[in-house]
């Protein structure tokens, strides 16, 4: 397990970076009485889609459907084998897919995708039952809730996030 001082601190840094980018892309500077956080809220979330690399699509689909309870939809796109997570138009968050092909390489390094879960303990139990390694044990991050990181069936580091009730 990797020891980290705080998972919440990087979120604050990313949020600050995003607000700075939002201000620059909106014409730089702010009008009198208007702040960057208002502009950021009006723009929405910056990530609209993600793709998680896999080497064995059947195994990966079985993992994500069993651990998270999702129903994925398989499709070939530009010669790549894909399995799409359900998309809810107009809802918060990004669409995503599992993706297999020559440009997709699973890894525990690089970008970490956070999955919003209603019960982090239940998801961790399902993951453990499938032999999943827990890479970062459940951590209380205060008012924001809880996080944990696991290794998926393909060797990717993925994270779980549960909002505090």
mmCIF file with all atom_site columns, N, CA, C and O in Angstrom, residues 96-139:
data_model
loop_
_atom_site.group_PDB
_atom_site.id
_atom_site.type_symbol
_atom_site.label_atom_id
_atom_site.label_alt_id
_atom_site.label_comp_id
_atom_site.label_asym_id
_atom_site.label_entity_id
_atom_site.label_seq_id
_atom_site.pdbx_PDB_ins_code
_atom_site.Cartn_x
_atom_site.Cartn_y
_atom_site.Cartn_z
_atom_site.occupancy
_atom_site.B_iso_or_equiv
_atom_site.pdbx_formal_charge
_atom_site.auth_seq_id
_atom_site.auth_comp_id
_atom_site.auth_asym_id
_atom_site.auth_atom_id
_atom_site.pdbx_PDB_model_num
ATOM 1   N N  . UNK A 1 96  ? -17.858 6.883   -20.269 1.00 0.00 ? 96  UNK A N  1
ATOM 2   C CA . UNK A 1 96  ? -16.602 6.157   -20.321 1.00 0.00 ? 96  UNK A CA 1
ATOM 3   C C  . UNK A 1 96  ? -16.764 4.780   -20.936 1.00 0.00 ? 96  UNK A C  1
ATOM 4   O O  . UNK A 1 96  ? -17.884 4.311   -21.177 1.00 0.00 ? 96  UNK A O  1
ATOM 5   N N  . UNK A 1 97  ? -15.630 4.145   -21.169 1.00 0.00 ? 97  UNK A N  1
ATOM 6   C CA . UNK A 1 97  ? -15.632 2.822   -21.775 1.00 0.00 ? 97  UNK A CA 1
ATOM 7   C C  . UNK A 1 97  ? -14.375 2.060   -21.397 1.00 0.00 ? 97  UNK A C  1
ATOM 8   O O  . UNK A 1 97  ? -13.350 2.654   -21.055 1.00 0.00 ? 97  UNK A O  1
ATOM 9   N N  . UNK A 1 98  ? -14.462 0.753   -21.480 1.00 0.00 ? 98  UNK A N  1
ATOM 10  C CA . UNK A 1 98  ? -13.288 -0.099  -21.469 1.00 0.00 ? 98  UNK A CA 1
ATOM 11  C C  . UNK A 1 98  ? -12.849 -0.174  -22.918 1.00 0.00 ? 98  UNK A C  1
ATOM 12  O O  . UNK A 1 98  ? -13.693 -0.187  -23.822 1.00 0.00 ? 98  UNK A O  1
ATOM 13  N N  . UNK A 1 99  ? -11.558 -0.209  -23.183 1.00 0.00 ? 99  UNK A N  1
ATOM 14  C CA . UNK A 1 99  ? -11.077 -0.188  -24.563 1.00 0.00 ? 99  UNK A CA 1
ATOM 15  C C  . UNK A 1 99  ? -9.898  -1.150  -24.740 1.00 0.00 ? 99  UNK A C  1
ATOM 16  O O  . UNK A 1 99  ? -8.965  -1.146  -23.945 1.00 0.00 ? 99  UNK A O  1
ATOM 17  N N  . UNK A 1 100 ? -9.975  -1.974  -25.809 1.00 0.00 ? 100 UNK A N  1
ATOM 18  C CA . UNK A 1 100 ? -8.907  -2.918  -26.118 1.00 0.00 ? 100 UNK A CA 1
ATOM 19  C C  . UNK A 1 100 ? -8.405  -2.656  -27.528 1.00 0.00 ? 100 UNK A C  1
ATOM 20  O O  . UNK A 1 100 ? -9.179  -2.504  -28.461 1.00 0.00 ? 100 UNK A O  1
ATOM 21  N N  . UNK A 1 101 ? -7.098  -2.576  -27.656 1.00 0.00 ? 101 UNK A N  1
ATOM 22  C CA . UNK A 1 101 ? -6.480  -2.365  -28.961 1.00 0.00 ? 101 UNK A CA 1
ATOM 23  C C  . UNK A 1 101 ? -5.018  -2.003  -28.799 1.00 0.00 ? 101 UNK A C  1
ATOM 24  O O  . UNK A 1 101 ? -4.508  -1.884  -27.680 1.00 0.00 ? 101 UNK A O  1
ATOM 25  N N  . UNK A 1 102 ? -4.336  -1.824  -29.912 1.00 0.00 ? 102 UNK A N  1
ATOM 26  C CA . UNK A 1 102 ? -2.883  -1.601  -29.892 1.00 0.00 ? 102 UNK A CA 1
ATOM 27  C C  . UNK A 1 102 ? -2.449  -0.338  -29.155 1.00 0.00 ? 102 UNK A C  1
ATOM 28  O O  . UNK A 1 102 ? -1.336  -0.265  -28.651 1.00 0.00 ? 102 UNK A O  1
ATOM 29  N N  . UNK A 1 103 ? -3.290  0.662   -29.027 1.00 0.00 ? 103 UNK A N  1
ATOM 30  C CA . UNK A 1 103 ? -2.908  1.901   -28.336 1.00 0.00 ? 103 UNK A CA 1
ATOM 31  C C  . UNK A 1 103 ? -3.322  1.909   -26.861 1.00 0.00 ? 103 UNK A C  1
ATOM 32  O O  . UNK A 1 103 ? -3.038  2.861   -26.154 1.00 0.00 ? 103 UNK A O  1
ATOM 33  N N  . UNK A 1 104 ? -3.980  0.858   -26.404 1.00 0.00 ? 104 UNK A N  1
ATOM 34  C CA . UNK A 1 104 ? -4.479  0.782   -25.029 1.00 0.00 ? 104 UNK A CA 1
ATOM 35  C C  . UNK A 1 104 ? -3.621  -0.184  -24.220 1.00 0.00 ? 104 UNK A C  1
ATOM 36  O O  . UNK A 1 104 ? -3.572  -1.371  -24.522 1.00 0.00 ? 104 UNK A O  1
ATOM 37  N N  . UNK A 1 105 ? -2.952  0.348   -23.182 1.00 0.00 ? 105 UNK A N  1
ATOM 38  C CA . UNK A 1 105 ? -2.077  -0.455  -22.328 1.00 0.00 ? 105 UNK A CA 1
ATOM 39  C C  . UNK A 1 105 ? -2.434  -0.225  -20.856 1.00 0.00 ? 105 UNK A C  1
ATOM 40  O O  . UNK A 1 105 ? -2.216  0.872   -20.338 1.00 0.00 ? 105 UNK A O  1
ATOM 41  N N  . UNK A 1 106 ? -2.956  -1.265  -20.192 1.00 0.00 ? 106 UNK A N  1
ATOM 42  C CA . UNK A 1 106 ? -3.277  -1.128  -18.765 1.00 0.00 ? 106 UNK A CA 1
ATOM 43  C C  . UNK A 1 106 ? -2.049  -0.738  -17.947 1.00 0.00 ? 106 UNK A C  1
ATOM 44  O O  . UNK A 1 106 ? -0.921  -1.106  -18.286 1.00 0.00 ? 106 UNK A O  1
ATOM 45  N N  . UNK A 1 107 ? -2.281  0.026   -16.875 1.00 0.00 ? 107 UNK A N  1
ATOM 46  C CA . UNK A 1 107 ? -1.179  0.495   -16.039 1.00 0.00 ? 107 UNK A CA 1
ATOM 47  C C  . UNK A 1 107 ? -1.686  0.951   -14.675 1.00 0.00 ? 107 UNK A C  1
ATOM 48  O O  . UNK A 1 107 ? -2.822  1.392   -14.548 1.00 0.00 ? 107 UNK A O  1
ATOM 49  N N  . UNK A 1 108 ? -0.822  0.850   -13.696 1.00 0.00 ? 108 UNK A N  1
ATOM 50  C CA . UNK A 1 108 ? -1.118  1.419   -12.381 1.00 0.00 ? 108 UNK A CA 1
ATOM 51  C C  . UNK A 1 108 ? -0.502  2.805   -12.258 1.00 0.00 ? 108 UNK A C  1
ATOM 52  O O  . UNK A 1 108 ? -0.547  3.428   -11.217 1.00 0.00 ? 108 UNK A O  1
ATOM 53  N N  . UNK A 1 109 ? 0.108   3.288   -13.320 1.00 0.00 ? 109 UNK A N  1
ATOM 54  C CA . UNK A 1 109 ? 0.756   4.599   -13.326 1.00 0.00 ? 109 UNK A CA 1
ATOM 55  C C  . UNK A 1 109 ? -0.032  5.538   -14.232 1.00 0.00 ? 109 UNK A C  1
ATOM 56  O O  . UNK A 1 109 ? -0.663  5.110   -15.173 1.00 0.00 ? 109 UNK A O  1
ATOM 57  N N  . UNK A 1 110 ? 0.016   6.798   -13.958 1.00 0.00 ? 110 UNK A N  1
ATOM 58  C CA . UNK A 1 110 ? -0.676  7.770   -14.803 1.00 0.00 ? 110 UNK A CA 1
ATOM 59  C C  . UNK A 1 110 ? -2.019  8.166   -14.233 1.00 0.00 ? 110 UNK A C  1
ATOM 60  O O  . UNK A 1 110 ? -2.229  8.181   -13.022 1.00 0.00 ? 110 UNK A O  1
ATOM 61  N N  . UNK A 1 111 ? -2.951  8.452   -15.108 1.00 0.00 ? 111 UNK A N  1
ATOM 62  C CA . UNK A 1 111 ? -4.273  8.948   -14.727 1.00 0.00 ? 111 UNK A CA 1
ATOM 63  C C  . UNK A 1 111 ? -5.011  7.905   -13.882 1.00 0.00 ? 111 UNK A C  1
ATOM 64  O O  . UNK A 1 111 ? -4.957  6.710   -14.160 1.00 0.00 ? 111 UNK A O  1
ATOM 65  N N  . UNK A 1 112 ? -5.705  8.374   -12.870 1.00 0.00 ? 112 UNK A N  1
ATOM 66  C CA . UNK A 1 112 ? -6.533  7.504   -12.033 1.00 0.00 ? 112 UNK A CA 1
ATOM 67  C C  . UNK A 1 112 ? -7.980  7.961   -12.187 1.00 0.00 ? 112 UNK A C  1
ATOM 68  O O  . UNK A 1 112 ? -8.299  9.125   -11.964 1.00 0.00 ? 112 UNK A O  1
ATOM 69  N N  . UNK A 1 113 ? -8.846  7.040   -12.592 1.00 0.00 ? 113 UNK A N  1
ATOM 70  C CA . UNK A 1 113 ? -10.268 7.336   -12.740 1.00 0.00 ? 113 UNK A CA 1
ATOM 71  C C  . UNK A 1 113 ? -10.954 7.016   -11.415 1.00 0.00 ? 113 UNK A C  1
ATOM 72  O O  . UNK A 1 113 ? -10.767 5.930   -10.855 1.00 0.00 ? 113 UNK A O  1
ATOM 73  N N  . UNK A 1 114 ? -11.748 7.972   -10.907 1.00 0.00 ? 114 UNK A N  1
ATOM 74  C CA . UNK A 1 114 ? -12.499 7.785   -9.665  1.00 0.00 ? 114 UNK A CA 1
ATOM 75  C C  . UNK A 1 114 ? -13.940 7.420   -10.005 1.00 0.00 ? 114 UNK A C  1
ATOM 76  O O  . UNK A 1 114 ? -14.614 8.142   -10.728 1.00 0.00 ? 114 UNK A O  1
ATOM 77  N N  . UNK A 1 115 ? -14.392 6.297   -9.447  1.00 0.00 ? 115 UNK A N  1
ATOM 78  C CA . UNK A 1 115 ? -15.773 5.867   -9.619  1.00 0.00 ? 115 UNK A CA 1
ATOM 79  C C  . UNK A 1 115 ? -16.569 6.260   -8.379  1.00 0.00 ? 115 UNK A C  1
ATOM 80  O O  . UNK A 1 115 ? -16.187 5.934   -7.253  1.00 0.00 ? 115 UNK A O  1
ATOM 81  N N  . UNK A 1 116 ? -17.671 6.970   -8.587  1.00 0.00 ? 116 UNK A N  1
ATOM 82  C CA . UNK A 1 116 ? -18.578 7.354   -7.522  1.00 0.00 ? 116 UNK A CA 1
ATOM 83  C C  . UNK A 1 116 ? -19.383 6.120   -7.136  1.00 0.00 ? 116 UNK A C  1
ATOM 84  O O  . UNK A 1 116 ? -20.041 5.515   -7.992  1.00 0.00 ? 116 UNK A O  1
ATOM 85  N N  . UNK A 1 117 ? -19.323 5.729   -5.878  1.00 0.00 ? 117 UNK A N  1
ATOM 86  C CA . UNK A 1 117 ? -20.050 4.546   -5.419  1.00 0.00 ? 117 UNK A CA 1
ATOM 87  C C  . UNK A 1 117 ? -20.916 4.910   -4.216  1.00 0.00 ? 117 UNK A C  1
ATOM 88  O O  . UNK A 1 117 ? -20.538 5.751   -3.407  1.00 0.00 ? 117 UNK A O  1
ATOM 89  N N  . UNK A 1 118 ? -22.078 4.273   -4.086  1.00 0.00 ? 118 UNK A N  1
ATOM 90  C CA . UNK A 1 118 ? -22.945 4.591   -2.949  1.00 0.00 ? 118 UNK A CA 1
ATOM 91  C C  . UNK A 1 118 ? -22.457 3.967   -1.638  1.00 0.00 ? 118 UNK A C  1
ATOM 92  O O  . UNK A 1 118 ? -22.727 4.485   -0.565  1.00 0.00 ? 118 UNK A O  1
ATOM 93  N N  . UNK A 1 119 ? -21.730 2.835   -1.719  1.00 0.00 ? 119 UNK A N  1
ATOM 94  C CA . UNK A 1 119 ? -21.253 2.123   -0.530  1.00 0.00 ? 119 UNK A CA 1
ATOM 95  C C  . UNK A 1 119 ? -19.862 1.570   -0.816  1.00 0.00 ? 119 UNK A C  1
ATOM 96  O O  . UNK A 1 119 ? -19.714 0.504   -1.403  1.00 0.00 ? 119 UNK A O  1
ATOM 97  N N  . UNK A 1 120 ? -18.833 2.308   -0.407  1.00 0.00 ? 120 UNK A N  1
ATOM 98  C CA . UNK A 1 120 ? -17.456 1.936   -0.711  1.00 0.00 ? 120 UNK A CA 1
ATOM 99  C C  . UNK A 1 120 ? -17.090 0.586   -0.092  1.00 0.00 ? 120 UNK A C  1
ATOM 100 O O  . UNK A 1 120 ? -16.365 -0.209  -0.695  1.00 0.00 ? 120 UNK A O  1
ATOM 101 N N  . UNK A 1 121 ? -17.606 0.285   1.103   1.00 0.00 ? 121 UNK A N  1
ATOM 102 C CA . UNK A 1 121 ? -17.304 -0.984  1.763   1.00 0.00 ? 121 UNK A CA 1
ATOM 103 C C  . UNK A 1 121 ? -17.841 -2.166  0.960   1.00 0.00 ? 121 UNK A C  1
ATOM 104 O O  . UNK A 1 121 ? -17.154 -3.179  0.795   1.00 0.00 ? 121 UNK A O  1
ATOM 105 N N  . UNK A 1 122 ? -19.061 -2.041  0.433   1.00 0.00 ? 122 UNK A N  1
ATOM 106 C CA . UNK A 1 122 ? -19.651 -3.120  -0.361  1.00 0.00 ? 122 UNK A CA 1
ATOM 107 C C  . UNK A 1 122 ? -18.847 -3.358  -1.636  1.00 0.00 ? 122 UNK A C  1
ATOM 108 O O  . UNK A 1 122 ? -18.612 -4.509  -2.035  1.00 0.00 ? 122 UNK A O  1
ATOM 109 N N  . UNK A 1 123 ? -18.415 -2.281  -2.289  1.00 0.00 ? 123 UNK A N  1
ATOM 110 C CA . UNK A 1 123 ? -17.621 -2.417  -3.516  1.00 0.00 ? 123 UNK A CA 1
ATOM 111 C C  . UNK A 1 123 ? -16.269 -3.054  -3.202  1.00 0.00 ? 123 UNK A C  1
ATOM 112 O O  . UNK A 1 123 ? -15.804 -3.946  -3.927  1.00 0.00 ? 123 UNK A O  1
ATOM 113 N N  . UNK A 1 124 ? -15.641 -2.644  -2.109  1.00 0.00 ? 124 UNK A N  1
ATOM 114 C CA . UNK A 1 124 ? -14.363 -3.252  -1.720  1.00 0.00 ? 124 UNK A CA 1
ATOM 115 C C  . UNK A 1 124 ? -14.529 -4.746  -1.425  1.00 0.00 ? 124 UNK A C  1
ATOM 116 O O  . UNK A 1 124 ? -13.680 -5.556  -1.807  1.00 0.00 ? 124 UNK A O  1
ATOM 117 N N  . UNK A 1 125 ? -15.630 -5.139  -0.787  1.00 0.00 ? 125 UNK A N  1
ATOM 118 C CA . UNK A 1 125 ? -15.884 -6.557  -0.514  1.00 0.00 ? 125 UNK A CA 1
ATOM 119 C C  . UNK A 1 125 ? -16.044 -7.346  -1.807  1.00 0.00 ? 125 UNK A C  1
ATOM 120 O O  . UNK A 1 125 ? -15.495 -8.437  -1.953  1.00 0.00 ? 125 UNK A O  1
ATOM 121 N N  . UNK A 1 126 ? -16.797 -6.805  -2.764  1.00 0.00 ? 126 UNK A N  1
ATOM 122 C CA . UNK A 1 126 ? -16.978 -7.486  -4.055  1.00 0.00 ? 126 UNK A CA 1
ATOM 123 C C  . UNK A 1 126 ? -15.647 -7.608  -4.789  1.00 0.00 ? 126 UNK A C  1
ATOM 124 O O  . UNK A 1 126 ? -15.366 -8.628  -5.417  1.00 0.00 ? 126 UNK A O  1
ATOM 125 N N  . UNK A 1 127 ? -14.842 -6.551  -4.730  1.00 0.00 ? 127 UNK A N  1
ATOM 126 C CA . UNK A 1 127 ? -13.533 -6.569  -5.385  1.00 0.00 ? 127 UNK A CA 1
ATOM 127 C C  . UNK A 1 127 ? -12.624 -7.627  -4.752  1.00 0.00 ? 127 UNK A C  1
ATOM 128 O O  . UNK A 1 127 ? -11.975 -8.405  -5.454  1.00 0.00 ? 127 UNK A O  1
ATOM 129 N N  . UNK A 1 128 ? -12.585 -7.667  -3.415  1.00 0.00 ? 128 UNK A N  1
ATOM 130 C CA . UNK A 1 128 ? -11.764 -8.653  -2.715  1.00 0.00 ? 128 UNK A CA 1
ATOM 131 C C  . UNK A 1 128 ? -12.208 -10.070 -3.049  1.00 0.00 ? 128 UNK A C  1
ATOM 132 O O  . UNK A 1 128 ? -11.376 -10.972 -3.210  1.00 0.00 ? 128 UNK A O  1
ATOM 133 N N  . UNK A 1 129 ? -13.516 -10.281 -3.169  1.00 0.00 ? 129 UNK A N  1
ATOM 134 C CA . UNK A 1 129 ? -14.045 -11.609 -3.501  1.00 0.00 ? 129 UNK A CA 1
ATOM 135 C C  . UNK A 1 129 ? -13.567 -12.084 -4.876  1.00 0.00 ? 129 UNK A C  1
ATOM 136 O O  . UNK A 1 129 ? -13.503 -13.281 -5.139  1.00 0.00 ? 129 UNK A O  1
ATOM 137 N N  . UNK A 1 130 ? -13.210 -11.141 -5.746  1.00 0.00 ? 130 UNK A N  1
ATOM 138 C CA . UNK A 1 130 ? -12.703 -11.477 -7.087  1.00 0.00 ? 130 UNK A CA 1
ATOM 139 C C  . UNK A 1 130 ? -11.176 -11.510 -7.114  1.00 0.00 ? 130 UNK A C  1
ATOM 140 O O  . UNK A 1 130 ? -10.577 -11.582 -8.170  1.00 0.00 ? 130 UNK A O  1
ATOM 141 N N  . UNK A 1 131 ? -10.548 -11.430 -5.932  1.00 0.00 ? 131 UNK A N  1
ATOM 142 C CA . UNK A 1 131 ? -9.098  -11.503 -5.852  1.00 0.00 ? 131 UNK A CA 1
ATOM 143 C C  . UNK A 1 131 ? -8.380  -10.202 -6.138  1.00 0.00 ? 131 UNK A C  1
ATOM 144 O O  . UNK A 1 131 ? -7.176  -10.168 -6.370  1.00 0.00 ? 131 UNK A O  1
ATOM 145 N N  . UNK A 1 132 ? -9.113  -9.104  -6.115  1.00 0.00 ? 132 UNK A N  1
ATOM 146 C CA . UNK A 1 132 ? -8.549  -7.780  -6.402  1.00 0.00 ? 132 UNK A CA 1
ATOM 147 C C  . UNK A 1 132 ? -7.608  -7.336  -5.290  1.00 0.00 ? 132 UNK A C  1
ATOM 148 O O  . UNK A 1 132 ? -7.897  -7.522  -4.116  1.00 0.00 ? 132 UNK A O  1
ATOM 149 N N  . UNK A 1 133 ? -6.508  -6.716  -5.697  1.00 0.00 ? 133 UNK A N  1
ATOM 150 C CA . UNK A 1 133 ? -5.594  -6.126  -4.722  1.00 0.00 ? 133 UNK A CA 1
ATOM 151 C C  . UNK A 1 133 ? -6.087  -4.734  -4.340  1.00 0.00 ? 133 UNK A C  1
ATOM 152 O O  . UNK A 1 133 ? -6.461  -3.945  -5.197  1.00 0.00 ? 133 UNK A O  1
ATOM 153 N N  . UNK A 1 134 ? -6.078  -4.473  -3.044  1.00 0.00 ? 134 UNK A N  1
ATOM 154 C CA . UNK A 1 134 ? -6.393  -3.141  -2.548  1.00 0.00 ? 134 UNK A CA 1
ATOM 155 C C  . UNK A 1 134 ? -5.074  -2.365  -2.564  1.00 0.00 ? 134 UNK A C  1
ATOM 156 O O  . UNK A 1 134 ? -4.117  -2.746  -1.897  1.00 0.00 ? 134 UNK A O  1
ATOM 157 N N  . UNK A 1 135 ? -5.008  -1.312  -3.345  1.00 0.00 ? 135 UNK A N  1
ATOM 158 C CA . UNK A 1 135 ? -3.782  -0.529  -3.482  1.00 0.00 ? 135 UNK A CA 1
ATOM 159 C C  . UNK A 1 135 ? -3.708  0.616   -2.477  1.00 0.00 ? 135 UNK A C  1
ATOM 160 O O  . UNK A 1 135 ? -2.623  1.061   -2.115  1.00 0.00 ? 135 UNK A O  1
ATOM 161 N N  . UNK A 1 136 ? -4.854  1.099   -2.060  1.00 0.00 ? 136 UNK A N  1
ATOM 162 C CA . UNK A 1 136 ? -4.925  2.177   -1.071  1.00 0.00 ? 136 UNK A CA 1
ATOM 163 C C  . UNK A 1 136 ? -6.202  1.935   -0.277  1.00 0.00 ? 136 UNK A C  1
ATOM 164 O O  . UNK A 1 136 ? -7.310  2.044   -0.820  1.00 0.00 ? 136 UNK A O  1
ATOM 165 N N  . UNK A 1 137 ? -6.054  1.562   0.981   1.00 0.00 ? 137 UNK A N  1
ATOM 166 C CA . UNK A 1 137 ? -7.201  1.214   1.818   1.00 0.00 ? 137 UNK A CA 1
ATOM 167 C C  . UNK A 1 137 ? -8.151  2.396   1.970   1.00 0.00 ? 137 UNK A C  1
ATOM 168 O O  . UNK A 1 137 ? -7.759  3.558   1.825   1.00 0.00 ? 137 UNK A O  1
ATOM 169 N N  . UNK A 1 138 ? -9.389  2.097   2.291   1.00 0.00 ? 138 UNK A N  1
ATOM 170 C CA . UNK A 1 138 ? -10.409 3.126   2.515   1.00 0.00 ? 138 UNK A CA 1
ATOM 171 C C  . UNK A 1 138 ? -9.872  4.195   3.461   1.00 0.00 ? 138 UNK A C  1
ATOM 172 O O  . UNK A 1 138 ? -9.308  3.889   4.499   1.00 0.00 ? 138 UNK A O  1
ATOM 173 N N  . UNK A 1 139 ? -10.050 5.440   3.049   1.00 0.00 ? 139 UNK A N  1
ATOM 174 C CA . UNK A 1 139 ? -9.595  6.567   3.864   1.00 0.00 ? 139 UNK A CA 1
ATOM 175 C C  . UNK A 1 139 ? -10.723 7.581   3.987   1.00 0.00 ? 139 UNK A C  1
ATOM 176 O O  . UNK A 1 139 ? -11.393 7.911   3.011   1.00 0.00 ? 139 UNK A O  1
#
